[in-house]
Coordinates of C-alpha atoms in Angstrom, one line a residue:
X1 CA -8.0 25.1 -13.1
X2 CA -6.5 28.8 -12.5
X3 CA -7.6 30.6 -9.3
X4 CA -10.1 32.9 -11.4
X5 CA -12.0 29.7 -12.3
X6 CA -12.2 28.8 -8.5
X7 CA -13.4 32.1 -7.6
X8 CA -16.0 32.0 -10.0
X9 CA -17.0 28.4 -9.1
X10 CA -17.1 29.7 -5.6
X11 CA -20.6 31.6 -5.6
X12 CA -22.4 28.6 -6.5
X13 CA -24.1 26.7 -3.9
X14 CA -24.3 22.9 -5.3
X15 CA -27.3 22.2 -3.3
X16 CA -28.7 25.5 -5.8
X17 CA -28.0 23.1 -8.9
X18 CA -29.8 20.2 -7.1
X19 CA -33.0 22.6 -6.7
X20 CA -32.5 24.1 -10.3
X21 CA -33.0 20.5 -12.2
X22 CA -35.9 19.6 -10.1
X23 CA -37.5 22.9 -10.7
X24 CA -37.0 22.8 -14.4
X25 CA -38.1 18.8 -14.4
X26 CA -41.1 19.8 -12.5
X27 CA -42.1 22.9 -13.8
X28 CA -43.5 24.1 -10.7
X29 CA -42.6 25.6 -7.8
X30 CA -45.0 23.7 -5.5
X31 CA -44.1 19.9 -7.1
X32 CA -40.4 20.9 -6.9
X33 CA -40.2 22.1 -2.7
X34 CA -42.2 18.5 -2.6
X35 CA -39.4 16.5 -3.9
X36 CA -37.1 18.2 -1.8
X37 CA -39.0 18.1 1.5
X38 CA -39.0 21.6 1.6
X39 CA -41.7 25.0 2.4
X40 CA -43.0 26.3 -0.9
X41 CA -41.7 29.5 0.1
X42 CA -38.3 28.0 0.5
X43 CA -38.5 26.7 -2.6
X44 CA -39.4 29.9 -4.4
X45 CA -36.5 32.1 -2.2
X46 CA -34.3 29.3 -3.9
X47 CA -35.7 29.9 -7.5
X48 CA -35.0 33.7 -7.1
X49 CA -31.2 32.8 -5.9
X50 CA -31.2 31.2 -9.0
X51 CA -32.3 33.9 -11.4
X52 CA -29.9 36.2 -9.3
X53 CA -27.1 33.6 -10.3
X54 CA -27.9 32.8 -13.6
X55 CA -29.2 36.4 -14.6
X56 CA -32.1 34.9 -16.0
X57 CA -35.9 33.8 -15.6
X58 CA -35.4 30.3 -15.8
X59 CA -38.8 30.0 -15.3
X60 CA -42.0 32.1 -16.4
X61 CA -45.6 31.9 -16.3
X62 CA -47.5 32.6 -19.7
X63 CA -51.4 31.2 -20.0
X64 CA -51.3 29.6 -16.1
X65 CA -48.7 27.5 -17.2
X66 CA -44.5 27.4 -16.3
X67 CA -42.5 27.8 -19.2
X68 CA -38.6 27.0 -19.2
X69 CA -36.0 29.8 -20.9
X70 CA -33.9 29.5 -23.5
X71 CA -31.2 29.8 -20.7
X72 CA -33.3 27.2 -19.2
X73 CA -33.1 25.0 -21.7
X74 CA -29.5 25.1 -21.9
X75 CA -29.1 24.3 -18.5
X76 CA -31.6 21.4 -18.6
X77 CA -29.0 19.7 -21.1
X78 CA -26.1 20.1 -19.2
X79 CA -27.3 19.3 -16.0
X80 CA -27.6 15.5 -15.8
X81 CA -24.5 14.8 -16.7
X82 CA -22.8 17.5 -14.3
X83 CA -24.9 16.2 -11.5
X84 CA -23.4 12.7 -12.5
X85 CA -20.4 13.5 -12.2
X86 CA -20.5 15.5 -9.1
X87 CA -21.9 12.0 -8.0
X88 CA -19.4 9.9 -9.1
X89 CA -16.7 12.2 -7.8
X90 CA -18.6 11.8 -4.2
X91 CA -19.1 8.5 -4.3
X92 CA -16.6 5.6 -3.7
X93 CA -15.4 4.5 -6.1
X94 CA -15.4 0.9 -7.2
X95 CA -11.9 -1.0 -7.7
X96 CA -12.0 -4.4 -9.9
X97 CA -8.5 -5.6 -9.3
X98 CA -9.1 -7.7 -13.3
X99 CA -8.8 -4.3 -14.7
X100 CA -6.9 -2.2 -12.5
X101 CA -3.9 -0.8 -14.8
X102 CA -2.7 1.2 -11.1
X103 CA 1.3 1.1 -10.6
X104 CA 2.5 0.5 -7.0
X105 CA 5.7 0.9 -5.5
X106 CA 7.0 -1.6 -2.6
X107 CA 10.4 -1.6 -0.3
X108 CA 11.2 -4.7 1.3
X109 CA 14.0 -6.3 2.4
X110 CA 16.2 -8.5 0.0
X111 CA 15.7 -11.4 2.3
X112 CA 12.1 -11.3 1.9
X113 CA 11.6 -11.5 -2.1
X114 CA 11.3 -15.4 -1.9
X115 CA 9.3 -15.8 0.8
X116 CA 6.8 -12.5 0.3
X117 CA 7.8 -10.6 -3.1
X118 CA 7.8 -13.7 -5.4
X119 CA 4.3 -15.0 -4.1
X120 CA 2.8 -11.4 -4.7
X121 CA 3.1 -11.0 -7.7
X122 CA 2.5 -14.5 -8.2
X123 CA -1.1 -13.8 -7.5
X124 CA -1.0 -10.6 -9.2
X125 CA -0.9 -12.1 -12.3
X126 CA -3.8 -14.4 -12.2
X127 CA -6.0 -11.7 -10.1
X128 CA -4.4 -8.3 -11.2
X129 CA -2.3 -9.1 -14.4
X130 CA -2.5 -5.1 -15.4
X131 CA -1.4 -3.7 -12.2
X132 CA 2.1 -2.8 -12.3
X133 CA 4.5 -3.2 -9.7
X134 CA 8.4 -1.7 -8.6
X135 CA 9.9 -2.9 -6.1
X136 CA 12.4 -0.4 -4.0
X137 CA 15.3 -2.3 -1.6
X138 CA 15.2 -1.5 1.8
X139 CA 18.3 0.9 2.4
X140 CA 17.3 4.0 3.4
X141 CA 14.5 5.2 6.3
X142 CA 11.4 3.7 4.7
X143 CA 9.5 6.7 6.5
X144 CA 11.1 9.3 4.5
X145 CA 10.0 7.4 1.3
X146 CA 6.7 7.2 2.5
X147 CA 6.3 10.7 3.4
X148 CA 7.7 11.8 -0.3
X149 CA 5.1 9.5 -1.3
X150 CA 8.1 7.6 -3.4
X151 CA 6.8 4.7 -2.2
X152 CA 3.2 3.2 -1.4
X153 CA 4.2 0.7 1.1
X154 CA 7.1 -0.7 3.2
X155 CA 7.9 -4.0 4.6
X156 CA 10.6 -3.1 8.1
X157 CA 11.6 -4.8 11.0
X158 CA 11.0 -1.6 13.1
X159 CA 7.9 0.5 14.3
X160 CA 9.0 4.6 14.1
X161 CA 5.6 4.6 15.9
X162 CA 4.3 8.0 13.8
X163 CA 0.7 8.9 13.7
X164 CA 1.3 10.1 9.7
X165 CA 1.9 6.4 9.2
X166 CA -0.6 3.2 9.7
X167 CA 1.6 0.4 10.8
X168 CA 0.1 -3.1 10.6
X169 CA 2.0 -5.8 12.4
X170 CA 2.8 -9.0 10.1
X171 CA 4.8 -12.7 11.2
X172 CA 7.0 -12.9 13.7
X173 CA 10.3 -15.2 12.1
X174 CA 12.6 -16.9 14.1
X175 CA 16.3 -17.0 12.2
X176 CA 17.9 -20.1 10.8
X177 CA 21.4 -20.1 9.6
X178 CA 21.6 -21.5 5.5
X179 CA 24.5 -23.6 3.9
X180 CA 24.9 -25.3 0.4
X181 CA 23.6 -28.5 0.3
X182 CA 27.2 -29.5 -0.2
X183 CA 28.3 -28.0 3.0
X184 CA 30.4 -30.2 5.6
X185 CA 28.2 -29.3 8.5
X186 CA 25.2 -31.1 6.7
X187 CA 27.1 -34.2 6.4
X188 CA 27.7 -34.3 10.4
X189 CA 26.3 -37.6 11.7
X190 CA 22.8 -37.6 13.3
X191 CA 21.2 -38.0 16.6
X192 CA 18.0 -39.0 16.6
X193 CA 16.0 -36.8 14.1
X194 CA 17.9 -33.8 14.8
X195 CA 21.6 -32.7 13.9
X196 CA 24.2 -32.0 16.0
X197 CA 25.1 -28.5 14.7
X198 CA 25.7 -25.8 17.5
X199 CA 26.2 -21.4 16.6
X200 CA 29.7 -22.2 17.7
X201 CA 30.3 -25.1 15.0
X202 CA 28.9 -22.2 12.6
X203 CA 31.6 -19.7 13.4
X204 CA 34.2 -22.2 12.3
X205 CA 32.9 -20.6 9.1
X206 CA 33.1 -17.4 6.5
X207 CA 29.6 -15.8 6.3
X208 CA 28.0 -13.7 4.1
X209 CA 25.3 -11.2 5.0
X210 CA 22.1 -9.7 3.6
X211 CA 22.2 -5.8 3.6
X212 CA 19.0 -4.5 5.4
X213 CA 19.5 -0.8 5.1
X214 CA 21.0 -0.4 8.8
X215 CA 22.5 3.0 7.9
X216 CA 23.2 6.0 10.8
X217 CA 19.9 7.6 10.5
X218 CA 17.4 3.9 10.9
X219 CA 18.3 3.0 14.5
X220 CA 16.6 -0.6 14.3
X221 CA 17.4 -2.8 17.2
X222 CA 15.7 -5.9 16.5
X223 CA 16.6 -9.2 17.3
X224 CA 18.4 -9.9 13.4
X225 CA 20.1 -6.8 13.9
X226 CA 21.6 -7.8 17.5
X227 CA 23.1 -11.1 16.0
X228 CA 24.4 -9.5 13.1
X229 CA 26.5 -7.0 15.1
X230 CA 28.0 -9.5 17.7
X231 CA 31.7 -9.6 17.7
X232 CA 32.2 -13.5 16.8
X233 CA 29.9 -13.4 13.6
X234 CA 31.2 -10.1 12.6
X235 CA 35.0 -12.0 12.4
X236 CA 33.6 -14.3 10.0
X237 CA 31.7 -11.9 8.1
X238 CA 33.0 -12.0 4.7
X239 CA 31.2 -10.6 2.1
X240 CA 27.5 -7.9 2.7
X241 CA 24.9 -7.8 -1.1
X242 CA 21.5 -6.7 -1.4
X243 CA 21.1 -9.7 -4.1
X244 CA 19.6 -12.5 -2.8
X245 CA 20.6 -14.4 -6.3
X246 CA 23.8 -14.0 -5.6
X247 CA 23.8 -14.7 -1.9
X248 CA 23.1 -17.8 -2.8
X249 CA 24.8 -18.8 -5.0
X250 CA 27.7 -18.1 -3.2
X251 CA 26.0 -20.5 -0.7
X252 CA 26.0 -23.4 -3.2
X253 CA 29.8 -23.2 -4.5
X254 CA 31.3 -22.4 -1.2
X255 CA 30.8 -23.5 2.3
X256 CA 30.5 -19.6 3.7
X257 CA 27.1 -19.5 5.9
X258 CA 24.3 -17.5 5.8
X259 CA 21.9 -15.8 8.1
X260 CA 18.1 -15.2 6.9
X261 CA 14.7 -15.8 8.1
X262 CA 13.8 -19.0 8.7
X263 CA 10.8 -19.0 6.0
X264 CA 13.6 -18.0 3.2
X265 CA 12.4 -21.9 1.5
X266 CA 8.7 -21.5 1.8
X267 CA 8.1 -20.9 -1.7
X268 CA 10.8 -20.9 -3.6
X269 CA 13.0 -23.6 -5.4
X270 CA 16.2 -22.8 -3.3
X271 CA 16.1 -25.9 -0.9
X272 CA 17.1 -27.5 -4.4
X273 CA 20.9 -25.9 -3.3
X274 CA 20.5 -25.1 0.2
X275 CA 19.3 -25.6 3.3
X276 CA 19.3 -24.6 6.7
X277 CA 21.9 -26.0 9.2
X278 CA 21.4 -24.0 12.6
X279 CA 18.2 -22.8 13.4
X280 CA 17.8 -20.2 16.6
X281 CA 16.2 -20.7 19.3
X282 CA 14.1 -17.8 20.1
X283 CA 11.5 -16.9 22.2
X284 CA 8.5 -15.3 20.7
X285 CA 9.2 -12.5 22.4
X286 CA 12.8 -12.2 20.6
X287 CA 11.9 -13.0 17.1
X288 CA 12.0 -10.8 14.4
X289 CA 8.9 -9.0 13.8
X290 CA 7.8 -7.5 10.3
X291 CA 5.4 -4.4 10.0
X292 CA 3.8 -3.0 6.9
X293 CA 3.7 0.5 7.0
X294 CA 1.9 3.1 5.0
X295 CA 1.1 6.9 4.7
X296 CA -2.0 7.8 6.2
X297 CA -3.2 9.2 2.6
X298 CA -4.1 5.3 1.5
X299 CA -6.4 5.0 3.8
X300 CA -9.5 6.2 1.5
X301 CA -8.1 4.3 -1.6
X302 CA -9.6 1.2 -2.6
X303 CA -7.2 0.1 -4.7
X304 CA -4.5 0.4 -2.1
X305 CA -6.2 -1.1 0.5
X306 CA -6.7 -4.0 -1.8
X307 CA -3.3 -4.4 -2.1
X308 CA -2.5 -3.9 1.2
X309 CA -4.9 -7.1 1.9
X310 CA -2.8 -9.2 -0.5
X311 CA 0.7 -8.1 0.9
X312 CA -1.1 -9.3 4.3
X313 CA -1.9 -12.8 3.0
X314 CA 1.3 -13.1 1.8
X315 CA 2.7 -13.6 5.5
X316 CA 0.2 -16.2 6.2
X317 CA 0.8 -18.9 3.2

Protein backbone atom coordinates (compact mmCIF):
# COMPACT_ATOMS: atom_id res chain seq x y z
CA UNK A 1 0.00 0.00 0.00
CA UNK A 2 1.77 3.43 -1.28
CA UNK A 3 1.26 6.55 0.92
CA UNK A 4 -1.30 7.99 -1.76
CA UNK A 5 -3.53 5.03 -0.97
CA UNK A 6 -3.25 5.87 2.82
CA UNK A 7 -4.14 9.32 2.30
CA UNK A 8 -6.98 8.56 0.40
CA UNK A 9 -8.09 5.85 2.94
CA UNK A 10 -7.67 8.56 5.48
CA UNK A 11 -10.94 10.68 4.91
CA UNK A 12 -13.04 7.87 5.65
CA UNK A 13 -14.55 7.49 8.96
CA UNK A 14 -15.17 3.53 9.41
CA UNK A 15 -17.95 4.15 11.84
CA UNK A 16 -19.47 6.13 8.25
CA UNK A 17 -19.35 2.57 6.52
CA UNK A 18 -21.07 1.04 9.59
CA UNK A 19 -24.04 3.69 9.12
CA UNK A 20 -23.93 3.42 5.23
CA UNK A 21 -24.89 -0.57 5.22
CA UNK A 22 -27.52 -0.03 7.71
CA UNK A 23 -29.00 2.78 5.87
CA UNK A 24 -28.99 1.04 2.59
CA UNK A 25 -30.41 -2.33 4.44
CA UNK A 26 -32.98 -0.24 6.02
CA UNK A 27 -33.92 2.06 3.59
CA UNK A 28 -34.80 4.69 5.93
CA UNK A 29 -33.47 7.15 7.74
CA UNK A 30 -35.61 6.74 10.89
CA UNK A 31 -35.25 2.58 11.02
CA UNK A 32 -31.46 3.05 10.47
CA UNK A 33 -30.57 5.91 13.65
CA UNK A 34 -32.83 3.02 15.50
CA UNK A 35 -30.39 0.26 14.97
CA UNK A 36 -27.67 2.43 15.81
CA UNK A 37 -29.11 4.02 18.97
CA UNK A 38 -28.84 7.17 17.52
CA UNK A 39 -31.14 10.91 16.98
CA UNK A 40 -32.76 10.77 13.62
CA UNK A 41 -31.15 13.92 13.01
CA UNK A 42 -27.83 12.36 13.64
CA UNK A 43 -28.60 9.88 11.51
CA UNK A 44 -29.43 12.10 8.56
CA UNK A 45 -26.14 14.56 9.25
CA UNK A 46 -24.38 11.09 8.75
CA UNK A 47 -26.29 10.24 5.47
CA UNK A 48 -25.27 13.77 4.05
CA UNK A 49 -21.42 12.98 5.16
CA UNK A 50 -21.90 10.15 3.06
CA UNK A 51 -23.20 11.64 -0.14
CA UNK A 52 -20.37 14.31 0.51
CA UNK A 53 -17.92 11.26 0.51
CA UNK A 54 -19.19 9.23 -1.98
CA UNK A 55 -20.37 12.15 -4.39
CA UNK A 56 -23.54 10.55 -4.66
CA UNK A 57 -27.36 10.26 -3.44
CA UNK A 58 -27.12 6.97 -2.20
CA UNK A 59 -30.45 7.35 -1.28
CA UNK A 60 -33.58 9.17 -2.86
CA UNK A 61 -37.10 9.41 -2.38
CA UNK A 62 -39.45 8.83 -5.53
CA UNK A 63 -43.39 8.04 -4.77
CA UNK A 64 -42.85 8.24 -0.64
CA UNK A 65 -40.65 5.52 -0.93
CA UNK A 66 -36.41 5.32 -0.49
CA UNK A 67 -34.76 4.12 -3.41
CA UNK A 68 -31.00 2.95 -3.40
CA UNK A 69 -28.41 4.40 -6.47
CA UNK A 70 -26.76 2.67 -8.82
CA UNK A 71 -23.72 3.89 -6.75
CA UNK A 72 -25.73 2.47 -3.97
CA UNK A 73 -26.02 -0.67 -5.27
CA UNK A 74 -22.47 -1.03 -5.83
CA UNK A 75 -21.68 -0.38 -2.52
CA UNK A 76 -24.36 -2.67 -1.01
CA UNK A 77 -22.31 -5.60 -2.71
CA UNK A 78 -19.09 -4.83 -1.49
CA UNK A 79 -19.95 -3.92 1.81
CA UNK A 80 -20.46 -7.23 3.69
CA UNK A 81 -17.61 -8.64 2.91
CA UNK A 82 -15.40 -5.38 3.63
CA UNK A 83 -17.11 -5.14 6.98
CA UNK A 84 -16.07 -8.82 7.44
CA UNK A 85 -12.96 -8.38 7.08
CA UNK A 86 -12.52 -5.27 8.96
CA UNK A 87 -13.98 -7.72 11.69
CA UNK A 88 -11.84 -10.40 11.34
CA UNK A 89 -8.77 -8.06 11.26
CA UNK A 90 -10.16 -6.66 14.86
CA UNK A 91 -10.95 -9.61 16.25
CA UNK A 92 -8.60 -12.22 17.83
CA UNK A 93 -7.83 -14.39 16.06
CA UNK A 94 -8.25 -18.11 16.68
CA UNK A 95 -5.02 -20.43 16.79
CA UNK A 96 -5.62 -24.46 16.33
CA UNK A 97 -2.24 -25.65 17.07
CA UNK A 98 -3.51 -29.17 14.46
CA UNK A 99 -3.20 -26.87 11.69
CA UNK A 100 -0.85 -24.19 12.54
CA UNK A 101 1.87 -24.33 9.56
CA UNK A 102 3.76 -21.09 11.86
CA UNK A 103 7.77 -21.51 12.00
CA UNK A 104 9.41 -20.62 15.38
CA UNK A 105 12.79 -20.00 16.24
CA UNK A 106 14.29 -21.15 19.83
CA UNK A 107 18.03 -20.63 21.57
CA UNK A 108 18.75 -22.74 24.22
CA UNK A 109 21.61 -24.11 25.73
CA UNK A 110 23.33 -27.32 24.34
CA UNK A 111 22.93 -28.93 27.68
CA UNK A 112 19.30 -28.53 27.65
CA UNK A 113 18.25 -30.37 24.16
CA UNK A 114 17.69 -33.75 26.13
CA UNK A 115 16.01 -32.66 28.96
CA UNK A 116 13.74 -29.60 27.23
CA UNK A 117 14.39 -29.53 23.31
CA UNK A 118 13.83 -33.23 22.61
CA UNK A 119 10.48 -33.48 24.66
CA UNK A 120 9.23 -30.27 22.68
CA UNK A 121 9.14 -31.26 19.83
CA UNK A 122 8.20 -34.57 20.93
CA UNK A 123 4.80 -33.21 21.63
CA UNK A 124 4.84 -31.03 18.65
CA UNK A 125 4.46 -33.72 16.58
CA UNK A 126 1.41 -35.36 17.98
CA UNK A 127 -0.29 -31.79 18.79
CA UNK A 128 1.40 -29.41 16.15
CA UNK A 129 2.95 -31.81 13.51
CA UNK A 130 2.86 -28.66 10.86
CA UNK A 131 4.54 -26.09 12.99
CA UNK A 132 7.99 -25.85 12.19
CA UNK A 133 10.77 -25.35 14.37
CA UNK A 134 14.83 -23.99 14.37
CA UNK A 135 16.61 -24.21 16.97
CA UNK A 136 19.55 -21.40 17.51
CA UNK A 137 22.64 -22.42 20.23
CA UNK A 138 23.05 -20.23 22.87
CA UNK A 139 26.40 -18.27 22.06
CA UNK A 140 25.78 -14.91 21.65
CA UNK A 141 23.49 -12.21 24.02
CA UNK A 142 20.04 -13.82 23.51
CA UNK A 143 18.67 -10.12 23.93
CA UNK A 144 20.17 -8.83 20.89
CA UNK A 145 18.46 -11.80 18.99
CA UNK A 146 15.36 -11.09 20.45
CA UNK A 147 15.33 -7.54 19.71
CA UNK A 148 16.29 -8.28 15.77
CA UNK A 149 13.43 -10.48 16.17
CA UNK A 150 15.93 -13.40 14.90
CA UNK A 151 14.62 -15.37 17.39
CA UNK A 152 11.05 -15.89 19.05
CA UNK A 153 12.27 -17.18 22.39
CA UNK A 154 15.31 -17.90 24.53
CA UNK A 155 16.07 -20.30 27.15
CA UNK A 156 19.30 -18.38 29.64
CA UNK A 157 20.54 -18.74 32.96
CA UNK A 158 20.45 -14.90 33.41
CA UNK A 159 17.76 -12.09 33.84
CA UNK A 160 19.11 -8.64 31.69
CA UNK A 161 15.99 -7.39 33.67
CA UNK A 162 14.67 -5.16 30.37
CA UNK A 163 11.13 -3.93 30.26
CA UNK A 164 11.26 -4.69 26.14
CA UNK A 165 11.51 -8.29 27.26
CA UNK A 166 8.93 -10.60 29.36
CA UNK A 167 11.02 -12.89 31.29
CA UNK A 168 9.30 -15.95 32.83
CA UNK A 169 11.22 -17.81 35.53
CA UNK A 170 11.41 -21.73 34.81
CA UNK A 171 13.29 -24.80 37.24
CA UNK A 172 15.86 -24.18 39.37
CA UNK A 173 18.65 -27.33 38.60
CA UNK A 174 21.13 -28.26 40.95
CA UNK A 175 24.49 -29.69 38.92
CA UNK A 176 25.66 -33.28 38.92
CA UNK A 177 28.91 -34.20 37.56
CA UNK A 178 28.44 -37.25 34.50
CA UNK A 179 30.94 -40.20 33.73
CA UNK A 180 30.72 -43.26 31.35
CA UNK A 181 29.18 -46.05 32.74
CA UNK A 182 32.56 -47.60 32.45
CA UNK A 183 34.25 -44.96 34.53
CA UNK A 184 36.55 -46.07 37.61
CA UNK A 185 34.82 -43.73 39.99
CA UNK A 186 31.53 -45.75 39.52
CA UNK A 187 33.10 -48.96 40.38
CA UNK A 188 34.29 -47.34 43.99
CA UNK A 189 32.84 -49.52 46.71
CA UNK A 190 29.53 -48.41 48.50
CA UNK A 191 28.41 -47.20 51.76
CA UNK A 192 25.23 -47.67 52.50
CA UNK A 193 23.07 -46.47 49.45
CA UNK A 194 25.25 -43.73 48.59
CA UNK A 195 28.78 -43.68 46.94
CA UNK A 196 31.71 -42.47 48.27
CA UNK A 197 32.71 -39.97 45.47
CA UNK A 198 33.88 -36.47 46.66
CA UNK A 199 34.54 -32.95 43.92
CA UNK A 200 38.13 -33.64 44.89
CA UNK A 201 38.07 -37.46 43.70
CA UNK A 202 36.61 -35.76 40.43
CA UNK A 203 39.61 -33.49 39.74
CA UNK A 204 41.82 -36.54 39.66
CA UNK A 205 40.20 -36.36 36.18
CA UNK A 206 40.24 -34.68 32.48
CA UNK A 207 36.84 -32.88 31.88
CA UNK A 208 35.10 -31.77 29.14
CA UNK A 209 32.73 -28.75 29.13
CA UNK A 210 29.53 -27.66 27.48
CA UNK A 211 29.91 -24.19 25.77
CA UNK A 212 27.07 -21.79 27.13
CA UNK A 213 27.78 -18.72 25.17
CA UNK A 214 29.85 -16.93 28.11
CA UNK A 215 31.44 -14.50 25.64
CA UNK A 216 32.73 -10.65 26.79
CA UNK A 217 29.60 -8.93 26.20
CA UNK A 218 26.93 -11.72 28.35
CA UNK A 219 28.23 -11.09 31.95
CA UNK A 220 26.23 -14.18 33.56
CA UNK A 221 27.28 -15.00 37.04
CA UNK A 222 25.33 -17.89 37.89
CA UNK A 223 26.09 -20.54 39.99
CA UNK A 224 27.23 -23.12 36.67
CA UNK A 225 29.21 -20.37 35.57
CA UNK A 226 31.11 -19.85 39.13
CA UNK A 227 32.17 -23.65 39.11
CA UNK A 228 33.11 -23.63 35.66
CA UNK A 229 35.67 -20.84 36.10
CA UNK A 230 37.38 -22.09 39.43
CA UNK A 231 41.04 -22.67 39.16
CA UNK A 232 41.09 -26.58 39.95
CA UNK A 233 38.38 -27.61 37.35
CA UNK A 234 39.76 -25.26 34.81
CA UNK A 235 43.37 -27.49 35.15
CA UNK A 236 41.40 -30.43 34.16
CA UNK A 237 39.44 -28.89 31.62
CA UNK A 238 40.23 -30.58 28.51
CA UNK A 239 38.21 -30.18 25.69
CA UNK A 240 34.82 -27.14 25.38
CA UNK A 241 31.80 -28.32 22.25
CA UNK A 242 28.44 -27.01 21.73
CA UNK A 243 27.44 -30.79 20.74
CA UNK A 244 25.93 -32.59 23.30
CA UNK A 245 26.27 -35.93 20.89
CA UNK A 246 29.60 -35.69 21.07
CA UNK A 247 30.06 -34.67 24.64
CA UNK A 248 28.99 -37.74 25.32
CA UNK A 249 30.31 -39.82 23.63
CA UNK A 250 33.54 -38.75 24.65
CA UNK A 251 32.02 -39.63 28.08
CA UNK A 252 31.47 -43.27 27.12
CA UNK A 253 35.02 -44.10 25.58
CA UNK A 254 37.07 -42.25 28.04
CA UNK A 255 36.98 -41.62 31.70
CA UNK A 256 37.17 -37.45 31.23
CA UNK A 257 34.06 -36.04 33.40
CA UNK A 258 31.42 -33.87 32.72
CA UNK A 259 29.49 -31.11 34.30
CA UNK A 260 25.68 -30.64 33.27
CA UNK A 261 22.39 -30.18 34.93
CA UNK A 262 21.35 -32.66 37.00
CA UNK A 263 18.06 -33.48 34.79
CA UNK A 264 20.50 -34.13 31.67
CA UNK A 265 18.80 -38.17 31.93
CA UNK A 266 15.15 -37.27 32.39
CA UNK A 267 14.12 -38.16 29.07
CA UNK A 268 16.53 -39.31 27.11
CA UNK A 269 18.32 -42.82 26.52
CA UNK A 270 21.79 -41.54 27.73
CA UNK A 271 21.84 -43.25 31.22
CA UNK A 272 22.19 -46.41 28.74
CA UNK A 273 26.19 -44.94 28.63
CA UNK A 274 26.33 -42.67 31.50
CA UNK A 275 25.55 -41.59 34.52
CA UNK A 276 26.15 -39.22 37.14
CA UNK A 277 28.93 -39.75 39.77
CA UNK A 278 29.10 -36.41 41.98
CA UNK A 279 26.15 -34.61 42.42
CA UNK A 280 26.35 -30.86 44.18
CA UNK A 281 25.10 -29.91 46.96
CA UNK A 282 23.33 -26.71 46.55
CA UNK A 283 21.13 -24.62 48.30
CA UNK A 284 18.12 -23.54 46.56
CA UNK A 285 19.21 -20.36 46.74
CA UNK A 286 22.57 -21.36 44.63
CA UNK A 287 21.14 -23.48 41.98
CA UNK A 288 21.02 -22.69 38.60
CA UNK A 289 18.02 -20.91 37.55
CA UNK A 290 16.52 -20.97 33.87
CA UNK A 291 14.34 -17.96 32.42
CA UNK A 292 12.38 -17.92 29.17
CA UNK A 293 12.56 -14.68 27.75
CA UNK A 294 10.67 -13.01 24.94
CA UNK A 295 10.16 -9.65 23.12
CA UNK A 296 7.33 -7.87 24.33
CA UNK A 297 5.78 -8.01 20.62
CA UNK A 298 4.41 -11.82 21.45
CA UNK A 299 2.44 -10.80 23.84
CA UNK A 300 -0.85 -10.36 21.50
CA UNK A 301 -0.05 -13.55 19.44
CA UNK A 302 -1.81 -16.60 20.15
CA UNK A 303 0.15 -18.79 18.47
CA UNK A 304 3.20 -17.71 20.40
CA UNK A 305 1.79 -17.76 23.59
CA UNK A 306 0.74 -21.21 22.85
CA UNK A 307 4.02 -22.14 22.50
CA UNK A 308 5.35 -20.36 25.04
CA UNK A 309 2.81 -22.62 27.41
CA UNK A 310 4.44 -25.82 25.98
CA UNK A 311 8.15 -24.65 26.37
CA UNK A 312 6.76 -24.08 30.11
CA UNK A 313 5.48 -27.57 30.60
CA UNK A 314 8.50 -28.82 29.43
CA UNK A 315 10.32 -27.87 32.76
CA UNK A 316 7.81 -29.51 34.77
CA UNK A 317 7.80 -33.31 33.20
Amino acid sequence: MDNSTEKQLNRIDLNLLIALSVLLKEKNVSKAADVLFLTQSAMSKTLKRLRDLFDDELLFRSANKMHITVKGEQLQQQLPSLLASLNSFMQEDEFDPSTCEMSFSLSVPASMNHSLLLPLLQTLAKQAPKIKVTEHPALVDPYDMLENNDIDFAINFADKKDSNFIVTPCEKFSLAIFAGKHHPLLKKSKVGAKKVISYEDCLQYNFIAMNHGDNSQNKITSTIHQILNEAKYKEKLVFKSNQLLLITELLATTDSLYIGPEHLLRVSNLSNTIAPVYTFDLADDNKVPTYLIEHKRLTNSLAHQWMKQKIIEQFAQ
